[in-house]
Coordinates of C-alpha atoms in Angstrom, one line a residue:
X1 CA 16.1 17.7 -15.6
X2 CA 14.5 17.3 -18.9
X3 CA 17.1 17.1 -20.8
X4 CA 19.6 15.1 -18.4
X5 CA 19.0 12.1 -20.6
X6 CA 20.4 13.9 -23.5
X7 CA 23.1 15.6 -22.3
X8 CA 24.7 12.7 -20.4
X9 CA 24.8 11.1 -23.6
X10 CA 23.9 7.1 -23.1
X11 CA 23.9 6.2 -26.6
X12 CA 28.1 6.1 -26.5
X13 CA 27.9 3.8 -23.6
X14 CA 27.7 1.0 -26.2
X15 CA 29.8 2.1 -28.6
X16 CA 32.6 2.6 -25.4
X17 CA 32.1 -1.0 -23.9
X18 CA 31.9 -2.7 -27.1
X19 CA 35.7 -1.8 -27.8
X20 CA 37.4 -4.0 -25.0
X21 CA 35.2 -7.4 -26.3
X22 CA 37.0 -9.8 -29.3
X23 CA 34.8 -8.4 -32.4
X24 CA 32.6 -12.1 -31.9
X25 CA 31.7 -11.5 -28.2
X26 CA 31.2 -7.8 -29.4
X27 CA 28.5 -8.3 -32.0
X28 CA 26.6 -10.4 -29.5
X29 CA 26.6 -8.3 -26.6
X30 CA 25.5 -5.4 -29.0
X31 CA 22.3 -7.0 -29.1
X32 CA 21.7 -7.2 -25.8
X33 CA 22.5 -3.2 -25.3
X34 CA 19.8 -1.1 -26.8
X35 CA 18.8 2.4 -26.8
X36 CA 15.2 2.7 -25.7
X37 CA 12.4 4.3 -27.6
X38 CA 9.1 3.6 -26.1
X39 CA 7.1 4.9 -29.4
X40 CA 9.1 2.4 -31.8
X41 CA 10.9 -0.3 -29.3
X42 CA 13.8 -1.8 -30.5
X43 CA 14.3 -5.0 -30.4
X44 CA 16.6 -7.0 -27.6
X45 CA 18.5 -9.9 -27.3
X46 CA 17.3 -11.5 -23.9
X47 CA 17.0 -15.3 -22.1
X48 CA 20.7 -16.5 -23.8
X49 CA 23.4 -18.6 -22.5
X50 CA 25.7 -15.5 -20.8
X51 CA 29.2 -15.5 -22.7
X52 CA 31.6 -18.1 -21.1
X53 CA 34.3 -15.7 -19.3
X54 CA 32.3 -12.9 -18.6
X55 CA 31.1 -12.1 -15.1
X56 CA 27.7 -12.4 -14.7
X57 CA 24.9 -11.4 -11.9
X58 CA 22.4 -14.6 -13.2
X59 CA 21.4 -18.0 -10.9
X60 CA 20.9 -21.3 -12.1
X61 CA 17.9 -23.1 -12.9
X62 CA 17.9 -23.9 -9.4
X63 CA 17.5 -21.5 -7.9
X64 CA 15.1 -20.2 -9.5
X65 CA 12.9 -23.5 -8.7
X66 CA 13.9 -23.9 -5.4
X67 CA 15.0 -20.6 -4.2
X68 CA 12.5 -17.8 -5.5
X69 CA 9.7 -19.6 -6.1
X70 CA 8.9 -22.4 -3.5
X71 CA 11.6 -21.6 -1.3
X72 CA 9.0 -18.5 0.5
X73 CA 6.1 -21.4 0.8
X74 CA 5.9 -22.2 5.0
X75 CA 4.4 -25.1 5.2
X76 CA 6.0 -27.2 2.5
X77 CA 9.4 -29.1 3.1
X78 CA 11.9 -28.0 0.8
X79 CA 14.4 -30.7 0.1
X80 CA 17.3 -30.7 -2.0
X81 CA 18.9 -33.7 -3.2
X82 CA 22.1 -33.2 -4.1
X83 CA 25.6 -32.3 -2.4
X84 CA 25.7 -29.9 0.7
X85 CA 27.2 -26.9 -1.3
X86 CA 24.4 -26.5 -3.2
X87 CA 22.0 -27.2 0.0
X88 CA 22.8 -24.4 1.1
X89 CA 20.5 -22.7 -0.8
X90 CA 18.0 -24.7 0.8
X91 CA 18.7 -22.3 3.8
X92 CA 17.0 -18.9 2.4
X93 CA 19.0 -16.0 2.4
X94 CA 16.3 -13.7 0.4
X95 CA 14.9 -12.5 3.8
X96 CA 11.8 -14.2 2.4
X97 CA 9.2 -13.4 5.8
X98 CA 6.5 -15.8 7.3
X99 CA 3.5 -15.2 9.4
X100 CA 2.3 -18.6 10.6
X101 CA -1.5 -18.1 11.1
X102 CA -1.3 -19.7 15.2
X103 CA 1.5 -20.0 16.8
X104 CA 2.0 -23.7 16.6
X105 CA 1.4 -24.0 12.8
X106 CA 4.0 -25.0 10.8
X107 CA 7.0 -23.1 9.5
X108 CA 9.9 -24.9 8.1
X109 CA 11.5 -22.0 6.3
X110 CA 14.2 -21.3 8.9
X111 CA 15.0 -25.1 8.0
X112 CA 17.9 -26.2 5.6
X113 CA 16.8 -29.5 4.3
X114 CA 19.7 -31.5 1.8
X115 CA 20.0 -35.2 1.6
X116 CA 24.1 -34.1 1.3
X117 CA 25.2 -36.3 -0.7
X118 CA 28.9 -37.6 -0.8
X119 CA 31.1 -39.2 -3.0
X120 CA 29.9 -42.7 -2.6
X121 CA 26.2 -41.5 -3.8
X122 CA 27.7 -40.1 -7.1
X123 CA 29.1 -43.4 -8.1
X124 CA 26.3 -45.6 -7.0
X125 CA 23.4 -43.4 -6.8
X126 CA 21.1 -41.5 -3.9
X127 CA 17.8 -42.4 -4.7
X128 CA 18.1 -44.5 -1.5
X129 CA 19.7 -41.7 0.7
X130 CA 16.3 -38.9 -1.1
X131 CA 14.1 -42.2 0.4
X132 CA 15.8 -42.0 3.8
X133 CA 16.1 -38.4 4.1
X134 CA 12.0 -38.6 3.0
X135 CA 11.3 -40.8 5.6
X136 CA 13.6 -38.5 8.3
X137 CA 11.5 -35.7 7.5
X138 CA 7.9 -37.2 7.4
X139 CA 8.8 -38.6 10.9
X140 CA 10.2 -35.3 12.4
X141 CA 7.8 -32.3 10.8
X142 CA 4.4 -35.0 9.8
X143 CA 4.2 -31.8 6.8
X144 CA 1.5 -31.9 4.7
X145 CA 3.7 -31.8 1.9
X146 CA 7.4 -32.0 0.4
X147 CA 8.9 -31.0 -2.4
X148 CA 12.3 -32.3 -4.0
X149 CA 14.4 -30.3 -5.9
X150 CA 17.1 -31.9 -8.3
X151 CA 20.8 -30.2 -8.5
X152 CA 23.3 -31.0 -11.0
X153 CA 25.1 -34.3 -9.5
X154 CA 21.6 -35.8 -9.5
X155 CA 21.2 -35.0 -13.2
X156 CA 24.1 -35.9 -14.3
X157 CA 24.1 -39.6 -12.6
X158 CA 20.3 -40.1 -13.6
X159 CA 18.5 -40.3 -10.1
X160 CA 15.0 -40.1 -10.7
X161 CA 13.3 -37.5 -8.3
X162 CA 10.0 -38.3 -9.5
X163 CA 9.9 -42.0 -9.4
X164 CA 11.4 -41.9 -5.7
X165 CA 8.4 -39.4 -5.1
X166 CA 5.6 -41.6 -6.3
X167 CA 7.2 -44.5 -4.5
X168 CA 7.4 -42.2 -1.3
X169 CA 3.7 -41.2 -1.4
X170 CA 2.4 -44.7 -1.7
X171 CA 4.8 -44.8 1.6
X172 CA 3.1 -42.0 3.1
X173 CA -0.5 -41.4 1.8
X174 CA -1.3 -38.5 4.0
X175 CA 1.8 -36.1 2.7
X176 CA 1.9 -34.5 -0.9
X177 CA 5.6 -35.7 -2.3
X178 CA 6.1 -34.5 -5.4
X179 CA 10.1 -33.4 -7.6
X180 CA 11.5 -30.9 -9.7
X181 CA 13.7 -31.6 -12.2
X182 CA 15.6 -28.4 -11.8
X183 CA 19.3 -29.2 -12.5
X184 CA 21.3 -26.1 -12.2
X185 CA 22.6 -26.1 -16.3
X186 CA 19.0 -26.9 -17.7
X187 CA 18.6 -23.5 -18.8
X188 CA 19.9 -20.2 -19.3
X189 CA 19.7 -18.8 -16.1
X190 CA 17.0 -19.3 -12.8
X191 CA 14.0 -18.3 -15.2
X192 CA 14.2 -21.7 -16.4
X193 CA 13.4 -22.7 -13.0
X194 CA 10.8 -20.6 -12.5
X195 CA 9.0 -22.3 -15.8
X196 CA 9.6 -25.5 -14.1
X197 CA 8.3 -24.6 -10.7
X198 CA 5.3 -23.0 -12.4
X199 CA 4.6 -26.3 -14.1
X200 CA 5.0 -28.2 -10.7
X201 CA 2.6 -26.1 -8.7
X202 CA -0.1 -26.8 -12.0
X203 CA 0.7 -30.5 -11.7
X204 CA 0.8 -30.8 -8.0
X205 CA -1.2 -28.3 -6.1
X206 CA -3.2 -26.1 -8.0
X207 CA -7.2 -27.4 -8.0
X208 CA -6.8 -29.6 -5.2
X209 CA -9.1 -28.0 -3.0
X210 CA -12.6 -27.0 -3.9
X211 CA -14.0 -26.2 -0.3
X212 CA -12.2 -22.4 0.2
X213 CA -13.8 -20.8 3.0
X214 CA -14.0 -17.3 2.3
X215 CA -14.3 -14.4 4.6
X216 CA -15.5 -11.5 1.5
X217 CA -17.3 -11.7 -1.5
X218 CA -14.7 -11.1 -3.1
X219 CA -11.6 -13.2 -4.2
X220 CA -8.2 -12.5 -5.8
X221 CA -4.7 -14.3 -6.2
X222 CA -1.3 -12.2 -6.0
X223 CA 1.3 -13.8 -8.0
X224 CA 4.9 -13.4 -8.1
X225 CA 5.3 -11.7 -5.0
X226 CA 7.6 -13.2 -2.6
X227 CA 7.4 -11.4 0.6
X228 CA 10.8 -9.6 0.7
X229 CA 10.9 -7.7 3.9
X230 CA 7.6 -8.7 4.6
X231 CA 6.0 -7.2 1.2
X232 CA 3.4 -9.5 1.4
X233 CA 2.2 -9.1 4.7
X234 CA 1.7 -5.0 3.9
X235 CA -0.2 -6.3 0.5
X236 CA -2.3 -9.1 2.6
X237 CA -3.5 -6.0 5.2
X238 CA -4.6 -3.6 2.1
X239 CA -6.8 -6.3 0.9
X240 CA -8.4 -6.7 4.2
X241 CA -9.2 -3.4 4.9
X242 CA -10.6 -3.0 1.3
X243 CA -12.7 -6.3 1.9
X244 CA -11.4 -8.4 -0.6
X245 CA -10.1 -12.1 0.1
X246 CA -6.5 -12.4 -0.9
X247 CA -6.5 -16.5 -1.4
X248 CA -3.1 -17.1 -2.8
X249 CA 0.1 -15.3 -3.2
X250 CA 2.7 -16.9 -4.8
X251 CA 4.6 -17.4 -3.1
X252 CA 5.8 -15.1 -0.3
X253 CA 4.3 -16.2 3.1
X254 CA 2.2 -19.1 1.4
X255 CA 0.9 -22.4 2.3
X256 CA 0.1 -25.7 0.7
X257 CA -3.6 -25.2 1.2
X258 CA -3.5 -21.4 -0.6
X259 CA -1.8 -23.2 -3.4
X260 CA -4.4 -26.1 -3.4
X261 CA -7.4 -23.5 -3.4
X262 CA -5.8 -20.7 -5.9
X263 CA -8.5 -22.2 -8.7
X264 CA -11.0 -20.7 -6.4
X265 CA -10.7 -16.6 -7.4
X266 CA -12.5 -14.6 -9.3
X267 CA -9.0 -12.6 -10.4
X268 CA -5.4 -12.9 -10.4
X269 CA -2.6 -10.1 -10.3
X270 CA 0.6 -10.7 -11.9
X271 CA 3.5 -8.6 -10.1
X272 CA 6.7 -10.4 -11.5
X273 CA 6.2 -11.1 -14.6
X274 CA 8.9 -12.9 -15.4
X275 CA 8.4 -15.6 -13.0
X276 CA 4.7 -16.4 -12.3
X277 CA 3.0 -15.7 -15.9
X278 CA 3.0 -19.2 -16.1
X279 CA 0.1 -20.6 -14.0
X280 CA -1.3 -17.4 -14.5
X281 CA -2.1 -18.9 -17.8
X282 CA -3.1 -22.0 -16.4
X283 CA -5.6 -20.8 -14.0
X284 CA -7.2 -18.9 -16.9
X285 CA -7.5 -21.4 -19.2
X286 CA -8.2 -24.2 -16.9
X287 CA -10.6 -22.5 -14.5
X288 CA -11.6 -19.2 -16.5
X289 CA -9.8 -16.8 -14.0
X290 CA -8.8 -13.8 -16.0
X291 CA -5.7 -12.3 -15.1
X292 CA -3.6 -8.6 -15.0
X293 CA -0.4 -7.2 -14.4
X294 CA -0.2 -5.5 -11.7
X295 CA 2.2 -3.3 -9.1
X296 CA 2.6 -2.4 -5.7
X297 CA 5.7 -1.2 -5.9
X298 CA 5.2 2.5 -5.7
X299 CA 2.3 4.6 -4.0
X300 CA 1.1 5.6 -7.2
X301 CA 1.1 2.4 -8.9
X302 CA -0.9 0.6 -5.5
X303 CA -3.5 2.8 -5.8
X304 CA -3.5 2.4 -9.2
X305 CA -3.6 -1.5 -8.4
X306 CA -6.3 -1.3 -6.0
X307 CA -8.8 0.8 -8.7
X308 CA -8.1 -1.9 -11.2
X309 CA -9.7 -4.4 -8.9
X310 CA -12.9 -2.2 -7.5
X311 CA -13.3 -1.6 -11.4
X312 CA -13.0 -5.0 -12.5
X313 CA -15.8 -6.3 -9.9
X314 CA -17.9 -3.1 -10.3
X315 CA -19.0 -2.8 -7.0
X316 CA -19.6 0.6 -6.0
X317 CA -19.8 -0.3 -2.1
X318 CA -16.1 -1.9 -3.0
X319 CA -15.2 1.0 -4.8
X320 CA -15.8 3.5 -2.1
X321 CA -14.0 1.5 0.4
X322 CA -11.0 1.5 -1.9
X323 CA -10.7 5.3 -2.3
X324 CA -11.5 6.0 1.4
X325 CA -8.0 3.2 2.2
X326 CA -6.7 5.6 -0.4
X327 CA -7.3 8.5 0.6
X328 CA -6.1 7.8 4.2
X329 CA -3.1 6.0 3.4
X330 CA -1.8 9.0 1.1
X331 CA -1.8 11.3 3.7
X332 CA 1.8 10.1 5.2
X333 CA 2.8 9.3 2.5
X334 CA 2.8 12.0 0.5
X335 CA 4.3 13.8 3.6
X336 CA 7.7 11.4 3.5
X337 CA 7.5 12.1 -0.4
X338 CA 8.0 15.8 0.2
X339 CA 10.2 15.4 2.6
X340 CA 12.8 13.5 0.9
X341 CA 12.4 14.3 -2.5
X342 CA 14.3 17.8 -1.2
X343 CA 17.1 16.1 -1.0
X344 CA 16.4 13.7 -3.7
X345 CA 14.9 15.5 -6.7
X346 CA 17.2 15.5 -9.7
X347 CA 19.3 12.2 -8.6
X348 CA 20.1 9.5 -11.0
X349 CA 19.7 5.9 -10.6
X350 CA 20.5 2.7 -12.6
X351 CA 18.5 -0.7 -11.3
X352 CA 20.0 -3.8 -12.7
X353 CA 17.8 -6.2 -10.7
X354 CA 15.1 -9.4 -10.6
X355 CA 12.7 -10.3 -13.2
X356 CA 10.3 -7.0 -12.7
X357 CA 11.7 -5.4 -10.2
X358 CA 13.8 -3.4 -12.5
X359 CA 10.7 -1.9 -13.9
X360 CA 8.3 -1.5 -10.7
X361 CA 11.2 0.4 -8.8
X362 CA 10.9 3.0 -11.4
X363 CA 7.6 4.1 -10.0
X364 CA 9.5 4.5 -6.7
X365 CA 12.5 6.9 -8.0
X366 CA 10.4 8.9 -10.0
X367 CA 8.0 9.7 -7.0
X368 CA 11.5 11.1 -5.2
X369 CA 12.2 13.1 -8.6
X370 CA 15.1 10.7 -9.3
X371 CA 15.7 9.7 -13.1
X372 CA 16.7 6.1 -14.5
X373 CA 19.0 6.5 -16.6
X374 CA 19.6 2.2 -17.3
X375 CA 18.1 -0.7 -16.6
X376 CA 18.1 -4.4 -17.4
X377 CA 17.4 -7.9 -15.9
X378 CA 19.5 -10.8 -15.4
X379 CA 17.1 -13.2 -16.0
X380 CA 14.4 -12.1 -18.3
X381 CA 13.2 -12.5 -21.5
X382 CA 11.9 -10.6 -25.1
X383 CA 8.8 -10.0 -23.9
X384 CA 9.5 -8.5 -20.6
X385 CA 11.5 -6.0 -22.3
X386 CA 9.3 -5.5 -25.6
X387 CA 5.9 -6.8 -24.3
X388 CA 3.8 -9.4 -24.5
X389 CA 2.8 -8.6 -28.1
X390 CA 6.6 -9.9 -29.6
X391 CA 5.8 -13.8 -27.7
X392 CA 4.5 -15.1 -31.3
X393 CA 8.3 -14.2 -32.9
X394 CA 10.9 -15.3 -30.5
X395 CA 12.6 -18.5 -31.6
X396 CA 12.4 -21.6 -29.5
X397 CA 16.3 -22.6 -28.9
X398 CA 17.7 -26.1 -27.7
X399 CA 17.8 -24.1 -24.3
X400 CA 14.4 -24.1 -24.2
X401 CA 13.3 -27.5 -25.0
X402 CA 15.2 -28.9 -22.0
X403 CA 12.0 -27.5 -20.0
X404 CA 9.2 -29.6 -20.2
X405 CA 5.8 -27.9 -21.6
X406 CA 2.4 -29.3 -20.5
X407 CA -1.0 -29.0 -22.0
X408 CA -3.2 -27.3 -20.1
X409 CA -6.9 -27.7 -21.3
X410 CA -10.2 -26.1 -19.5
X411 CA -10.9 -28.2 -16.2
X412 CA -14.5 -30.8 -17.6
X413 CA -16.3 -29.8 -14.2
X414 CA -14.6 -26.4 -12.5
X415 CA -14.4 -24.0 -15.6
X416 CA -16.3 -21.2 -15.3
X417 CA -15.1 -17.9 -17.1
X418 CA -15.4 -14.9 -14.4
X419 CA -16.2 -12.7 -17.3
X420 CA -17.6 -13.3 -20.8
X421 CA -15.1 -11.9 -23.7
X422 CA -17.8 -8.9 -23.9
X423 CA -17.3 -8.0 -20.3
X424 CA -13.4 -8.5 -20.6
X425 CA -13.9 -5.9 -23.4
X426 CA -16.1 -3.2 -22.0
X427 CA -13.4 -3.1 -18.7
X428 CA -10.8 -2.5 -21.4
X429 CA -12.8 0.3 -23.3
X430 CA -14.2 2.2 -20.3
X431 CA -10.7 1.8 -17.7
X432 CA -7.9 0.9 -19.7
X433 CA -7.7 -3.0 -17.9
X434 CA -4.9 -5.0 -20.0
X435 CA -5.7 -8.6 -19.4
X436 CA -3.5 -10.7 -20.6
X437 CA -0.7 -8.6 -21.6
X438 CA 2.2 -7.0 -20.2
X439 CA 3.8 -4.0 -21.9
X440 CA 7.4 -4.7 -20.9
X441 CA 10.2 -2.5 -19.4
X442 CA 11.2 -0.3 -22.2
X443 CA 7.6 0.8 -22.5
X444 CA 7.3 2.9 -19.6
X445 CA 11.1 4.1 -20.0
X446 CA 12.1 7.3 -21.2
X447 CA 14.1 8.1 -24.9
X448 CA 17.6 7.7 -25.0
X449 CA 17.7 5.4 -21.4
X450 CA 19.6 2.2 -22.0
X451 CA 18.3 -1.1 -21.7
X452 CA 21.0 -4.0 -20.9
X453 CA 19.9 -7.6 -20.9
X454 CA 22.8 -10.2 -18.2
X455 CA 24.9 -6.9 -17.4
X456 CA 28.5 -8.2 -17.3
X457 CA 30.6 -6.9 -14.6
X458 CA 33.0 -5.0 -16.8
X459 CA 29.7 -2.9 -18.2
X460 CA 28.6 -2.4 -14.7
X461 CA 32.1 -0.7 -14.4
X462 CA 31.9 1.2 -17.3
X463 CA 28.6 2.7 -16.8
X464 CA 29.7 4.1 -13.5
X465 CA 33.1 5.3 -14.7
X466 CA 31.3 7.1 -17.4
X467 CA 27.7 8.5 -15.6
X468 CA 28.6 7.9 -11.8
X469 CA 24.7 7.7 -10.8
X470 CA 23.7 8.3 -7.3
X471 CA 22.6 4.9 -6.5
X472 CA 23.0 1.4 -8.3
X473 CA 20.6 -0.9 -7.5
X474 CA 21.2 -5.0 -7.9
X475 CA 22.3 -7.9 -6.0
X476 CA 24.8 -8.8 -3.4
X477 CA 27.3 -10.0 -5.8
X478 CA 27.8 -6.3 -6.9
X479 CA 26.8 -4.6 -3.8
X480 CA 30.9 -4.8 -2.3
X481 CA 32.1 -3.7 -6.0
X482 CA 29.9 -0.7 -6.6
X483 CA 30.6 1.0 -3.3
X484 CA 34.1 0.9 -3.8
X485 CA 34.2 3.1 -6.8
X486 CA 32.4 5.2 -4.2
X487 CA 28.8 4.7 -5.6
X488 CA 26.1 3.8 -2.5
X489 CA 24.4 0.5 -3.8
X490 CA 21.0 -0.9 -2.9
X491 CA 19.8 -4.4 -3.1
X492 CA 16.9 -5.0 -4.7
X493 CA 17.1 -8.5 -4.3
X494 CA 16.8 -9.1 -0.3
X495 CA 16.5 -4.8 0.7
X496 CA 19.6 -5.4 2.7
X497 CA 18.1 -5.2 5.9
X498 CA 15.3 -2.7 4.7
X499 CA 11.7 -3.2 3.8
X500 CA 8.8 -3.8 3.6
X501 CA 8.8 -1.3 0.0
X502 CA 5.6 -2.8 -0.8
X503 CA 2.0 -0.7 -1.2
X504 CA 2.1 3.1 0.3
X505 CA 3.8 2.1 3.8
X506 CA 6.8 0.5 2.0
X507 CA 6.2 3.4 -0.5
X508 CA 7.1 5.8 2.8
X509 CA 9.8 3.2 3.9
X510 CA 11.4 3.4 0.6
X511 CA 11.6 7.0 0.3
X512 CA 13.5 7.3 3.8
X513 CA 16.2 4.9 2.9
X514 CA 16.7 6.5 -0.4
X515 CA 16.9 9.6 0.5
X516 CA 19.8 8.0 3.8
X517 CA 21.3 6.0 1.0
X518 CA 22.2 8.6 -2.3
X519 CA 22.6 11.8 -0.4
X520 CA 25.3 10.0 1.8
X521 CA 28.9 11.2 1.0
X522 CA 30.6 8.5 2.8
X523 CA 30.9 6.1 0.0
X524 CA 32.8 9.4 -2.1
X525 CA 35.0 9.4 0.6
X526 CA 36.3 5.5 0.8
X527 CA 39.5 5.3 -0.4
X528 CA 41.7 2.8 -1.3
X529 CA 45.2 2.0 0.4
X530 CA 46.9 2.7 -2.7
X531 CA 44.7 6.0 -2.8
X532 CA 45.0 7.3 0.6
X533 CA 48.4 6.7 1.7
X534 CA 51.5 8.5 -0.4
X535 CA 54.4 6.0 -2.4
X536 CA 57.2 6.7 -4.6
X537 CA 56.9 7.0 -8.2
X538 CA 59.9 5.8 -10.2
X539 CA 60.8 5.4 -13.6
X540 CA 63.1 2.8 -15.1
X541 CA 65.4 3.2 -18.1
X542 CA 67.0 0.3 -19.9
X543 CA 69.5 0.8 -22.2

């Protein structure tokens, strides 16, 4: 096992896939392949327009806006503007989860909302059809607010979502309507999106509500969690039975007013990364909330989680409760731990997913004894691979100035650091807290793994012809692909129909389905027609 890395010999991987690409494609896709060294970590190429011809696994700014991060929100209509095709998008197919708190609260995420626009509106325009469809849906739902999210039509012809907003609200004084400018080609891929919806949410929502009601002493926000599989309910119940208030979680199962009253915590935990550093930023530097990455992906890593938050309030009452949760929840789970990792123990795996995901599900293989041998996002940028620390160096393209950056500035009458710097500093010295810094997937990955930024299909291929791993993890667009080269494929994006994964229950849910998934021998076994059934050879001569 130790020296599986090394003897399975990664580093030609590049050398081998580099040889089908023309020699310009070639040199840039090198850059994006890198041999990991977590004590001196290369550099990557990330967060680039994807090479036109080339297959990739990346979404479009919209979806990113629309689909990952207020697409989970339950109380918000979601409306697209723009033609049906991409509406359907508007319909979530994530498995993003709700819990409406009564059973006659709102929930409109089973709803496809799209002002479908036809051919008529292209030529002349929909900002009249956005009005009507407005109007439709303040008359049907009353919501307390809704959201409009631009596709590439409306773009392209110059609708203005915003000004049709304004107009709308003045309409409709008791509903928050506020747009996105998200047009699919505004950036490089659906982290674009995310930097607009993160902006939105500042502009919109966040600070709007001072009168939080809360039910401990205690208060944290949970960003970049989405509530795959119901993640986010497993997280929500480990913060009750620890005592802390979990105000906002952004955004799996969350509402308007959770969004409106996120200024109100005293701490905020950064699970992707990629998508939510954003207002984690903002809320710091508008409202003094300190924040830290964090991850409940993993048993391990919860607990781990959990510690960091008893340690930064210092309470030893809350610190007590924490380890007796731990203690108790660890039981089971280290049970289904032993009991698949029989099975499991010396596997490979290669996770080609989401904007953190491809890091936090590491935690998860290597409690089953199962190596990474690759792993790369589709979506993500320098610093997710290298770290926060390489965010002063990286280049601001023409890609990037299509996304509008706001000032953010400490709020005149709310801003009240949680900690002074001192405090910050003594958490740092005496438990190892990293506020404000994440240290990026190659970090915690092992020498000689490979780290691949917008895997292209034909290197997906590749790396199974040439290391056949015992599960691939990624997205539905390779799930079909993978298992028939006879590899068993997870998703990572939506769990299939799996989850939750989330804190030590999903921990113990996870390890089952692994275990089902990569000792399974009926994906070997699939063959092809051309495989399984016999034909005649022949040879021609010409003369």
């Amino acid at each position: 096992m130790a020296n599986l890395i090394e003897d399975l010999k990664l580093d030609e991987f590049k050398e081998e896939v580099l040889k089908a690409y023309p020699k310009k494609v070639a040199r840039k896709r090198a850059k994006s392949i890198v041999v990991n060294d977590p004590d001196a970590i290369p550099v990557i190429q990330a967060n680039v327009r994807t090479i036109p011809g080339i297959i990739t696994q990346r979404g479009c700014t919209y979806a990113g806006c629309k689909g990952v991060v207020l697409g989970p929100t339950r109380d918000i209509v979601n409306l697209t503007h723009g033609p049906i095709g991409c509406g359907f998008y508007s319909w979530l197919t994530r498995r993003n989860q709700t819990r409406p708190a009564t059973a006659d609260a709102p929930n409109y995420m089973t709803y496809c909302f799209s002002t479908d626009m036809q051919d008529s509106n292209i030529v002349f325009g929909g900002e009249e059809k956005l009005k009507q469809a407005i109007r439709e849906a303040h008359e049907l739902f009353h919501p307390k607010g809704i959201a409009i999210f631009s596709t590439c039509p409306v773009g392209l012809i110059g609708d203005d979502v915003h000004r049709v907003a304004r107009h709308m609200k003045e309409e409709f004084p008791d509903c928050n309507i506020f747009g996105f400018s998200c047009e699919g080609y505004r950036g490089v891929s659906q982290s674009a999106g995310h930097h607009i919806a993160n902006n939105g949410l500042y502009k919109n929502l966040i600070g709007r509500n001072d009168n939080y009601k809360r039910k401990y002493k205690y208060a944290v926000n949970v960003l970049g969690e989405y509530n795959i599989g119901g993640d986010a309910f497993v997280i929500e119940e480990l913060f009750d039975k620890i005592g802390v208030d979990l105000i906002a979680t952004m955004s799996g199962n969350s509402t308007l007013e959770q969004f409106e009253s996120a200024h109100t915590a005293d701490f905020s935990l950064v699970m992707c990364h990629r998508s939510i550093n954003y207002v984690a930023e903002m809320l710091e530097t508008s409202f003094g909330i300190p924040w830290a990455k964090a991850n409940f992906i993993g048993a391990e890593a919860t607990a781990k989680t959990l510690r960091k938050v008893g340690e930064y309030f210092g309470d030893q009452e809350l610190i007590d409760r924490i380890e007796k949760v731990i203690e108790e929840e660890m039981v089971p789970v280290k049970a289904a731990a032993e009991k698949a990792r029989k099975k499991t123990e010396g596997k490979t795996a290669m996770l080609f997913v989401g904007g953190s995901r491809a890091h936090h599900y590491q935690e998860l293989f290597s409690e089953l004894g199962m190596e990474t041998l690759t792993a790369g996002y589709e979506f993500g940028h320098r610093d997710d691979y290298e770290g926060r620390r390489v965010i002063p160096t990286i280049q601001v393209d023409a890609d990037s100035r299509n996304i509008e950056e706001i000032t953010v500035h400490p709020d005149p009458t709310r801003f009240k650091p949680r900690k002074t710097e001192e405090e910050l500093k003594q958490l740092k010295e005496a438990f190892d807290i990293e506020f404000n810094e994440y240290k990026g997937l190659m970090h915690d990955m092992k020498k000689g793994t490979l780290a691949i930024d917008d895997l292209s299909h034909y290197e997906m291929e590749k790396l199974i012809e040439m290391y056949k791993p015992d599960i691939f993890c990624a997205g539905v667009k390779e799930k079909y692909v993978v298992q028939k080269m006879g590899i068993p494929l997870k998703q990572l994006h939506n769990y299939d129909s799996g989850g939750p994964y989330a804190g030590f229950a999903g921990a113990a849910n996870f390890y089952r389905d692994i275990e089902m998934i990569s000792c399974s021998t009926i994906f070997k076994q699939m063959k092809a027609p051309w495989e399984r059934e016999e034909y005649v050879e022949a040879e021609y001569v010409f003369n």
